[in-house]
Structures are given as C-alpha cells and as structure tokens.
PDB file of C-alpha atoms in Angstrom:
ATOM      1  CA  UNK A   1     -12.470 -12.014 -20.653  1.00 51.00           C
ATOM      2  CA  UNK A   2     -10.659  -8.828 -21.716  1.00 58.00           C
ATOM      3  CA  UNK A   3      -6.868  -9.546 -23.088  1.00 67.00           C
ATOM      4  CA  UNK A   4      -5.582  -5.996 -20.766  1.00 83.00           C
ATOM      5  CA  UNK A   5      -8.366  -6.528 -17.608  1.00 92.00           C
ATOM      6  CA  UNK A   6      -7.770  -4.114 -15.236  1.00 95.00           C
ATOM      7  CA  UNK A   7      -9.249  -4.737 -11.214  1.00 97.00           C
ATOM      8  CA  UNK A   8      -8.977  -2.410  -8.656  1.00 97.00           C
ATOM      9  CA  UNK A   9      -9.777  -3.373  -4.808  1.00 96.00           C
ATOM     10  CA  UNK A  10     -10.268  -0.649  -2.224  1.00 95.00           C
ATOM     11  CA  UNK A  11     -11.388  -0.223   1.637  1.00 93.00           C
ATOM     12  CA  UNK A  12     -10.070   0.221   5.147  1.00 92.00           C
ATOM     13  CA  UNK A  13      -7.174  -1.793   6.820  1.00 86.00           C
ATOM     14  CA  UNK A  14      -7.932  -5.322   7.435  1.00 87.00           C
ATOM     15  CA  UNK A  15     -10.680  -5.336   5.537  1.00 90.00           C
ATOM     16  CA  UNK A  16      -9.452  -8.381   3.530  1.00 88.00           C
ATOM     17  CA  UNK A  17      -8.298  -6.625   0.048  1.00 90.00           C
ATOM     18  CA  UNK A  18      -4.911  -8.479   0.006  1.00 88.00           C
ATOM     19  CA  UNK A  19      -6.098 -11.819   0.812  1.00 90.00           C
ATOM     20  CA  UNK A  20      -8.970 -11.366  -1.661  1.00 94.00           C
ATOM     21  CA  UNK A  21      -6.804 -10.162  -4.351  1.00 94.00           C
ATOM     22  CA  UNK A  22      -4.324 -12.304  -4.615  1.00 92.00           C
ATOM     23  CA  UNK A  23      -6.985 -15.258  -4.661  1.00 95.00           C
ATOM     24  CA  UNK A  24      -8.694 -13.411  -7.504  1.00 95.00           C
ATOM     25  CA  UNK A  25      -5.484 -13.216  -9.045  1.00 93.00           C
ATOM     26  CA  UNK A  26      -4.893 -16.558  -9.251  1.00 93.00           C
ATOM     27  CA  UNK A  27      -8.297 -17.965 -10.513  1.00 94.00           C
ATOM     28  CA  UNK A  28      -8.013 -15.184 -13.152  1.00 93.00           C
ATOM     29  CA  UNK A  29      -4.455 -16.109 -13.638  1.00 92.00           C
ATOM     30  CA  UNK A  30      -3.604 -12.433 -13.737  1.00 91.00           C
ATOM     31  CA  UNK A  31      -0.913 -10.410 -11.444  1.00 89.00           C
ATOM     32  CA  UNK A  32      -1.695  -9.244  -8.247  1.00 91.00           C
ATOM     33  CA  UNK A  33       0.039  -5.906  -6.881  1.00 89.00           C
ATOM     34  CA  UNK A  34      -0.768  -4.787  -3.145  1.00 87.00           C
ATOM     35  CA  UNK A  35       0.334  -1.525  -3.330  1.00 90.00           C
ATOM     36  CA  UNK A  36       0.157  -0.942   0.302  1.00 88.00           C
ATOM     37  CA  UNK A  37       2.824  -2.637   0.495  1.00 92.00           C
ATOM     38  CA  UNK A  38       5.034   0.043  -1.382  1.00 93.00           C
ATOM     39  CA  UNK A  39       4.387   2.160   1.528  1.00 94.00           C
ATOM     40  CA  UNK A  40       4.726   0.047   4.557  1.00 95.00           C
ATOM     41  CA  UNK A  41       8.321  -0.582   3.040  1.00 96.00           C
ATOM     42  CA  UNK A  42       8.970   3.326   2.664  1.00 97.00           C
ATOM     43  CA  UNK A  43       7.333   3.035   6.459  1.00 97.00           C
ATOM     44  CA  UNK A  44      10.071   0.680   7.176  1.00 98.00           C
ATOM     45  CA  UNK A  45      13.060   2.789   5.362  1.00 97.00           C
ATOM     46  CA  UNK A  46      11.632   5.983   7.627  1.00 97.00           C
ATOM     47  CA  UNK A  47      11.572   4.428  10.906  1.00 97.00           C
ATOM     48  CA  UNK A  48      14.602   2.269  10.174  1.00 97.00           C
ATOM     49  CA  UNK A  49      16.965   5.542   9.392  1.00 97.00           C
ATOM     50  CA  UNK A  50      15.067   7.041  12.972  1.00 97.00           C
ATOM     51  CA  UNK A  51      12.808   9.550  10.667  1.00 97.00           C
ATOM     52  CA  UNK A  52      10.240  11.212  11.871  1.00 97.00           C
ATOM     53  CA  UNK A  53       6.800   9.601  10.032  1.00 97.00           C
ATOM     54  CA  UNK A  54       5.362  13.103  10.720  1.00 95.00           C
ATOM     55  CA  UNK A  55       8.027  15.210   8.739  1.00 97.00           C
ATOM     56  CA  UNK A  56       7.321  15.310   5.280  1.00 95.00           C
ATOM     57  CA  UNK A  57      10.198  16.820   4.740  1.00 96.00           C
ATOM     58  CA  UNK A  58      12.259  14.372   6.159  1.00 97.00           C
ATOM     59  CA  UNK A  59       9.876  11.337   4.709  1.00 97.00           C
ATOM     60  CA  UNK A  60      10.007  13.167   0.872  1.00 96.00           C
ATOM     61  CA  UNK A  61      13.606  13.560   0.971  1.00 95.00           C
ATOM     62  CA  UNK A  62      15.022   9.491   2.033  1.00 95.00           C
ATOM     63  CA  UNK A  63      11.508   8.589  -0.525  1.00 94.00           C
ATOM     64  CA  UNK A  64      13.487  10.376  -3.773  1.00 91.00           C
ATOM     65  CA  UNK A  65      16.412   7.896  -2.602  1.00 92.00           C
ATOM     66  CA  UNK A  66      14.532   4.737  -2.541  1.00 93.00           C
ATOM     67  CA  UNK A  67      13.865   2.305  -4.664  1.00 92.00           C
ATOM     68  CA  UNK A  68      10.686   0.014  -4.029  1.00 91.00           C
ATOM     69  CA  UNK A  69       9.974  -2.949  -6.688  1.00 87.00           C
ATOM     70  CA  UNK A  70       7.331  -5.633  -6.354  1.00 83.00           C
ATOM     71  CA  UNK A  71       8.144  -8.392  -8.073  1.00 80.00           C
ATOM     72  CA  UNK A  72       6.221 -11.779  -8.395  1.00 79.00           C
ATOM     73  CA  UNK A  73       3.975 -10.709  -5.411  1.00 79.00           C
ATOM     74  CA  UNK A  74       7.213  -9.403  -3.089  1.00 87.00           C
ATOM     75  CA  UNK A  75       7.937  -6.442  -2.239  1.00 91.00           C
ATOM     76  CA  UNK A  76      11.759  -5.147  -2.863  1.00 94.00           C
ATOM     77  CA  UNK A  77      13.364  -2.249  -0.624  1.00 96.00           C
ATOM     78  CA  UNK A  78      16.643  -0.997  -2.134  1.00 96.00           C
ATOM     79  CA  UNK A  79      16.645  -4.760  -3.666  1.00 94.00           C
ATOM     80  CA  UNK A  80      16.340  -6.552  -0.855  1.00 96.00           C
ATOM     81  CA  UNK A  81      13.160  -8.622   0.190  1.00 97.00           C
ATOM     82  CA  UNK A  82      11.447  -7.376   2.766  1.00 96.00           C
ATOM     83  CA  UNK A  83       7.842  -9.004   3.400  1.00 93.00           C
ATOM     84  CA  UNK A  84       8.578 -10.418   6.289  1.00 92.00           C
ATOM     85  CA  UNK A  85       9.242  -7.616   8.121  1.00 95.00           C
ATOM     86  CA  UNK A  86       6.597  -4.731   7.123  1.00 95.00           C
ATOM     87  CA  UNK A  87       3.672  -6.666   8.872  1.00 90.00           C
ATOM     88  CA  UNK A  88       3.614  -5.253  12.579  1.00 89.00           C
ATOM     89  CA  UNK A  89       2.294  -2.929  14.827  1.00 86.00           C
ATOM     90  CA  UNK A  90       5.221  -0.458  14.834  1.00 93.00           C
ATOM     91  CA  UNK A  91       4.449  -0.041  10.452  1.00 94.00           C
ATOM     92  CA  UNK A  92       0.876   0.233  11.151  1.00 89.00           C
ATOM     93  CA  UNK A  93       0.751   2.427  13.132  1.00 89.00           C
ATOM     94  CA  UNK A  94       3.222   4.510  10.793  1.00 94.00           C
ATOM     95  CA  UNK A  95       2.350   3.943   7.864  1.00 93.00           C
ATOM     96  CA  UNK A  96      -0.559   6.803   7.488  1.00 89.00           C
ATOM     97  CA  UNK A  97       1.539   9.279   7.782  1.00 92.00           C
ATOM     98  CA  UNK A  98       4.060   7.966   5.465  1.00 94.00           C
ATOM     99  CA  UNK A  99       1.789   7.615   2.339  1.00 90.00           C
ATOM    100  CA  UNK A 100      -0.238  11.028   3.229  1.00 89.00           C
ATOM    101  CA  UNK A 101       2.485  13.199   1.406  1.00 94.00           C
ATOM    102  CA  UNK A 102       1.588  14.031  -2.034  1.00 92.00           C
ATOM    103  CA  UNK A 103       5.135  14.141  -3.478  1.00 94.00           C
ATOM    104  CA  UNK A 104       5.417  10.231  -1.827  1.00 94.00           C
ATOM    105  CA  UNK A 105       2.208   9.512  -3.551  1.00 92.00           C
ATOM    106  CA  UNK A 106       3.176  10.953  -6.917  1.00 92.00           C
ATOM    107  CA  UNK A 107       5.855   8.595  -6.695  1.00 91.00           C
ATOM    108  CA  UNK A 108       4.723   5.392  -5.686  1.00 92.00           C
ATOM    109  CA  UNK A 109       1.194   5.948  -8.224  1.00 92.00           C
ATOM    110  CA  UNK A 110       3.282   6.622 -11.121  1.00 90.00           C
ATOM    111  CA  UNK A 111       5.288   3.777 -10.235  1.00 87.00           C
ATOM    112  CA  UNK A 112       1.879   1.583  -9.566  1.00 90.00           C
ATOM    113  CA  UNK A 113       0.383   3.331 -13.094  1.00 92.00           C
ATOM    114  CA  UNK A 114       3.608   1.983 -15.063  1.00 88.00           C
ATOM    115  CA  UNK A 115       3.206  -1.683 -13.517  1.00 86.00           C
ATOM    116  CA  UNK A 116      -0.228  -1.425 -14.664  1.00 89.00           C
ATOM    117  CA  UNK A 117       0.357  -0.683 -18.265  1.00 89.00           C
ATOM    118  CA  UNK A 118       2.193  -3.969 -19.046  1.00 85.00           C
ATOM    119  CA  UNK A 119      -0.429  -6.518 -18.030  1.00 86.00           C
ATOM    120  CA  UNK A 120      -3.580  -7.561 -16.931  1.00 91.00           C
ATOM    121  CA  UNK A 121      -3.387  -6.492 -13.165  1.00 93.00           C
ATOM    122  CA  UNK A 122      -5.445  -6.695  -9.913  1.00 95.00           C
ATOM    123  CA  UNK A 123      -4.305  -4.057  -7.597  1.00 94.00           C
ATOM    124  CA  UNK A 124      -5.391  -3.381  -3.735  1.00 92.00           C
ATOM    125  CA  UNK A 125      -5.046  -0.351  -1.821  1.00 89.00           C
ATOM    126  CA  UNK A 126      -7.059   3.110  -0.939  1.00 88.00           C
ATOM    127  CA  UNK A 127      -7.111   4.726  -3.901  1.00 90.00           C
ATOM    128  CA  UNK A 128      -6.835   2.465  -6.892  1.00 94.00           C
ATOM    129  CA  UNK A 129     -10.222   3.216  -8.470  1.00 95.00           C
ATOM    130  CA  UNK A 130     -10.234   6.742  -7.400  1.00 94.00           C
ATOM    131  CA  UNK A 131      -6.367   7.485  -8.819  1.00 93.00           C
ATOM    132  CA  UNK A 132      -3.987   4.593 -10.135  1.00 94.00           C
ATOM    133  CA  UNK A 133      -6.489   2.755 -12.564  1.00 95.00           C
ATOM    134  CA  UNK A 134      -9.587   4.919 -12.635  1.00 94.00           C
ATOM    135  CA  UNK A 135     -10.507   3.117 -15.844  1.00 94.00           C
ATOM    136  CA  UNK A 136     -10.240   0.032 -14.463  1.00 96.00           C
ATOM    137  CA  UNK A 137     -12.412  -2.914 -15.842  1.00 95.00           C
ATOM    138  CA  UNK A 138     -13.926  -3.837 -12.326  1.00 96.00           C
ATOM    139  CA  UNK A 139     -13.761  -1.385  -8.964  1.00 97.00           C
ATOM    140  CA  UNK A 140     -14.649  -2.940  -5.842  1.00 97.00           C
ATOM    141  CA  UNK A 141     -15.044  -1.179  -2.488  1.00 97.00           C
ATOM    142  CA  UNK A 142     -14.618  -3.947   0.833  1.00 96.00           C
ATOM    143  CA  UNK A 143     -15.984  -3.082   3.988  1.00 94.00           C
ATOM    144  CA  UNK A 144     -16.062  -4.347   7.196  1.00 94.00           C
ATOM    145  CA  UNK A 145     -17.182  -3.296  10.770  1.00 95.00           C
ATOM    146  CA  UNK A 146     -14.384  -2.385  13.085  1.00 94.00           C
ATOM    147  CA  UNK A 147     -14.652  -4.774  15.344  1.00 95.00           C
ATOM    148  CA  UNK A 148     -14.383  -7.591  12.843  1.00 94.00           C
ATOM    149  CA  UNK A 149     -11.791  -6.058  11.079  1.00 95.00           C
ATOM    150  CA  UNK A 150      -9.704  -5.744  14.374  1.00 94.00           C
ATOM    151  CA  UNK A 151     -10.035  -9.515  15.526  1.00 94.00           C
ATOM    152  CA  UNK A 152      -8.889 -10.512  11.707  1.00 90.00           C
ATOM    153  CA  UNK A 153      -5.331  -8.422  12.753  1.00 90.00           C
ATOM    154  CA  UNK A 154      -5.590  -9.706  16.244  1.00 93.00           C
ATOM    155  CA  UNK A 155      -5.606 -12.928  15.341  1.00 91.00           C
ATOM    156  CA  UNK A 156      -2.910 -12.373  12.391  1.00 87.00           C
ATOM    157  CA  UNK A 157      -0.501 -10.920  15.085  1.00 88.00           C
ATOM    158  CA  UNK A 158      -1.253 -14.040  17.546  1.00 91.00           C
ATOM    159  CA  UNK A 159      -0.291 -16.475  14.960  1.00 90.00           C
ATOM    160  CA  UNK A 160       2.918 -14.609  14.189  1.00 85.00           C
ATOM    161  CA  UNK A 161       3.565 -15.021  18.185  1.00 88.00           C
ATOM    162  CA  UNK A 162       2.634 -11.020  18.886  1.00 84.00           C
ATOM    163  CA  UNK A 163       2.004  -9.837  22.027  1.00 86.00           C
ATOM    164  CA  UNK A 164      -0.938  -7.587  21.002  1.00 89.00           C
ATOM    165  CA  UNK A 165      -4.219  -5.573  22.964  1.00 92.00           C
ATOM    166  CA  UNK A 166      -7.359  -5.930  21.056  1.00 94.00           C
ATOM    167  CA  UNK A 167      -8.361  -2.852  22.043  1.00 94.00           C
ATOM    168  CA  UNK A 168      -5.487  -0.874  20.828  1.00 93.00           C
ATOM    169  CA  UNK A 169      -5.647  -2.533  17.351  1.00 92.00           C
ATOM    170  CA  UNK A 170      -9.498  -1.520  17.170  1.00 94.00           C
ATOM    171  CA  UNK A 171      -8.575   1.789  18.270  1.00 93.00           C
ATOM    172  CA  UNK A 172      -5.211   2.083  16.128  1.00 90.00           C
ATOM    173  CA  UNK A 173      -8.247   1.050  13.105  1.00 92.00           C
ATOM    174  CA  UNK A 174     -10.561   3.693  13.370  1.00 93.00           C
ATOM    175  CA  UNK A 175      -7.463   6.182  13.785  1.00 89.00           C
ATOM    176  CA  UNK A 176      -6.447   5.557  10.501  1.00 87.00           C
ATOM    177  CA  UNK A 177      -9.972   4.871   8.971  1.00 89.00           C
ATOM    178  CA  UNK A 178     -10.454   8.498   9.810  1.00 89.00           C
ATOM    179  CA  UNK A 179      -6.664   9.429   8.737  1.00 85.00           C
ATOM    180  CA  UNK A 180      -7.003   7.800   5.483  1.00 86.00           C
ATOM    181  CA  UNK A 181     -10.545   9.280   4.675  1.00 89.00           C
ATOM    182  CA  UNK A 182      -9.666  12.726   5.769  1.00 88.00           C
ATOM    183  CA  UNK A 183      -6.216  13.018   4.266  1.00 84.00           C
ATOM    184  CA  UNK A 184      -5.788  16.120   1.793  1.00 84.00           C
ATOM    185  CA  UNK A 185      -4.074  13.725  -1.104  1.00 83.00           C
ATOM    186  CA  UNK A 186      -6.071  10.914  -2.507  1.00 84.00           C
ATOM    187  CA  UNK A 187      -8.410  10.175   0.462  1.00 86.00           C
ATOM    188  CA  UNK A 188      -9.806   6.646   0.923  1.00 88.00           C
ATOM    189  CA  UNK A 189     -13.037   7.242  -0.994  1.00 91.00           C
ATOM    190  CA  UNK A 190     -15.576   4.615  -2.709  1.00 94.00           C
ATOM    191  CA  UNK A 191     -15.441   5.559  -6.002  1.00 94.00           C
ATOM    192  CA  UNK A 192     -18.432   6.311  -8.014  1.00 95.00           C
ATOM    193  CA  UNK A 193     -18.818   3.604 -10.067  1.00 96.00           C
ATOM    194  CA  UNK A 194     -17.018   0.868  -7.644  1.00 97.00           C
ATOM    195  CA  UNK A 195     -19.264  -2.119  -6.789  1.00 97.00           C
ATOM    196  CA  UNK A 196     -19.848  -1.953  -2.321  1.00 96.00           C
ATOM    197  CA  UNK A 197     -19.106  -5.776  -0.847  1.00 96.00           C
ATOM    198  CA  UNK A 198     -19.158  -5.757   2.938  1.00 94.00           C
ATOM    199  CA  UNK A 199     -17.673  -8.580   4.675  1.00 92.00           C
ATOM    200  CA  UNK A 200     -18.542  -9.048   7.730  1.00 93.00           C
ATOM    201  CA  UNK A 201     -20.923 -11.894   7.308  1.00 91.00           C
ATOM    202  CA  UNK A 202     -18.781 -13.757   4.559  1.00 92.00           C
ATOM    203  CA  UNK A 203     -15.801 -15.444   4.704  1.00 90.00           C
ATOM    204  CA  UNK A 204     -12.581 -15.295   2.166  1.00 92.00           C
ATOM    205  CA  UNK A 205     -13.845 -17.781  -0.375  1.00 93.00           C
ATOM    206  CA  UNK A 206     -17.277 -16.505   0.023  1.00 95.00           C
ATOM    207  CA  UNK A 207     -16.160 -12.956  -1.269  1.00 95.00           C
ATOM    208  CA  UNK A 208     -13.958 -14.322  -3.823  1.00 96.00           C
ATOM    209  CA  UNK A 209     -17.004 -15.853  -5.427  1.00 95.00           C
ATOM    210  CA  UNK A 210     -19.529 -13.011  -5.213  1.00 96.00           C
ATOM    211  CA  UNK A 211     -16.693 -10.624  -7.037  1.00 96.00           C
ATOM    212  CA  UNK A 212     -16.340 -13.761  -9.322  1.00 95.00           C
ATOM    213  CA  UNK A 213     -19.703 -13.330 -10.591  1.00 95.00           C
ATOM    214  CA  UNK A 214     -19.815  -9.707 -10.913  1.00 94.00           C
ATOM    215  CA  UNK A 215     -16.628  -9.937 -13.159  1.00 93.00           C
ATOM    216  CA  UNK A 216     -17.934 -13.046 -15.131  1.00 87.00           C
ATOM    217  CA  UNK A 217     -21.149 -11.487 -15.800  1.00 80.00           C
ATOM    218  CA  UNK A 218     -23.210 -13.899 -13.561  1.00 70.00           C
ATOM    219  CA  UNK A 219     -24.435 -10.502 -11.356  1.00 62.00           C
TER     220      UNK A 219
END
C-alpha cells in the first residue's frame, strides 16, 4: 500500500461514513478525521453564544474566533473536548446551515487540507472527494434509503436515553439531504470518479470489507 494513502468517504447523514471510517482506519492503521465534526462543534459555539444558524454574518464572524482541532479522533472547541456533546437533535438540525457559508468552509477545508498533508488519512464528510482531497487514492460515495438511515439515528438517540419521533428524524433527513445537495458552496455531490456502495442491505463489517477489497485490489 501507498506510504501517503489518501481515502475520502462521502454521502448523506447517517449513512454510516463515521462508523465505517474509523473501522477502515484502524485495519489500515491510518488516521481517521470526521470532518463533520468540525462543524457540529462550530454548530455548538453558534447556538451556545444564542447565534442565529441562519445569519452568516453572525455565524462567519464568532467562526474567525474559533479554534477547532481534532486530535487522536476528538474533536477540540477552543481546547476543550467536546464529543460528547455535538451528537443531538438540537446540532442536527443546525448544523446545515452552519457549514453552508463559504467563508466557514474556506476555513474548516483549509484546515482539513493541512491535516491531510502530514499523513496517510481517511476522511468522512460531504465533500471530501469533490473539495478537501480530490486526489485522493480511494473516493467512496455511501448511500442509504431514508428510512434506514433514520432508524440507525433513532436508535443511536434511544441508546443515549433520547426522547426522539421517528418521523421527525426521517423528515429532519431528507431536509438536509436536499439542503446539503442544493447548497451554493460545495454541495453534497458523488464525485466522478468515487466508487457508489449503498448500504441498506449490508451491515458495518459487511461494508468495511467490500471497500477493503476495492482498496486492496481484490475488486
């Protein structure tokens, strides 16, 4: 395998790309860097100063006095740890607006770019193989039906003791599916040369092992 390998996962919410990732990561002993998780912690910043997701304005200014580090597969806000608390309803249902604003996305990509450059790197999001590493070594695009999609973050809420509808996280889905793939900077796209792998039918290790072969040259 390549010294520098580069791997970029993209697709919808709940679609599985962080799960999937950071298993690839590990059986290709390579770092793993969800970068959706840079902007669910700007997300957080926003709604924690009471800013208005929808002012970009607003968002752009508190963005330019933030700093957001991920570290060893955590993400830092203004140095302090904050994965446990950018999983929720309130930050997805925020977070789309938050990362549509191309001076926040300038930011946070050349900030994702710059991690890039020192390693071997598998990195998850919407627009990896479209804009962060569009030379990447391997581009994969996950899919998944809605309806699966929303009882993988139903269930995720339930076991962090949630009180969630199943209908409004399906609905809250295809909101930002449509959102993210209409946006005016860096759209969720399928890029060109990205390899499709829907998973509705398969399971985590299932996928895990299909990519496998593609990037070990078994496909």
């Amino acid at each position: 395998m390549d010294n520098n390998i580069k791997i970029a996962i993209d697709g919808p919410t709940s679609a599985g790309k962080s799960t999937i990732a950071k298993l690839l990561a590990q059986k290709l002993k390579i770092n793993y860097v969800d970068t959706g998780s840079m902007y669910r912690a700007l997300t957080l910043k926003v709604l924690n100063n009471n800013i208005d997701p929808k002012s970009e304005e607003d968002v752009t200014s508190i963005a330019d006095k933030t700093k957001i580090d991920y570290f060893e597969n955590h993400i830092f806000l203004d140095g302090l740890c904050v994965d446990d608390k950018i999983r929720n309803e309130l930050i997805d249902k925020n977070v789309s607006y938050v990362c549509q604003y191309r001076d926040v996305r300038k930011r946070l990509v050349s900030l994702q770019k710059e991690i890039a450059s020192k390693s071997s790197v598998i990195m998850d999001g919407r627009d990896i193989g479209t804009v962060v590493l569009k030379d990447a070594n391997y581009k994969f695009f996950l899919t998944a039906s809605a309806d699966v999609r929303a009882k993988r973050r139903y269930k995720e809420y339930l076991e962090k003791g949630l009180e969630v509808n199943f209908e409004d996280i399906k609905n809250d889905l295809i909101r930002r599916d449509d959102y993210d793939s209409h946006r005016e900077v860096d759209p969720l796209v399928k890029a060109s040369d990205a390899i499709e792998v829907n998973t509705d039918d398969k399971n985590i290790e299932e996928t895990v092992e299909l990519m496998l072969s593609y990037i070990n040259g078994d496909k």
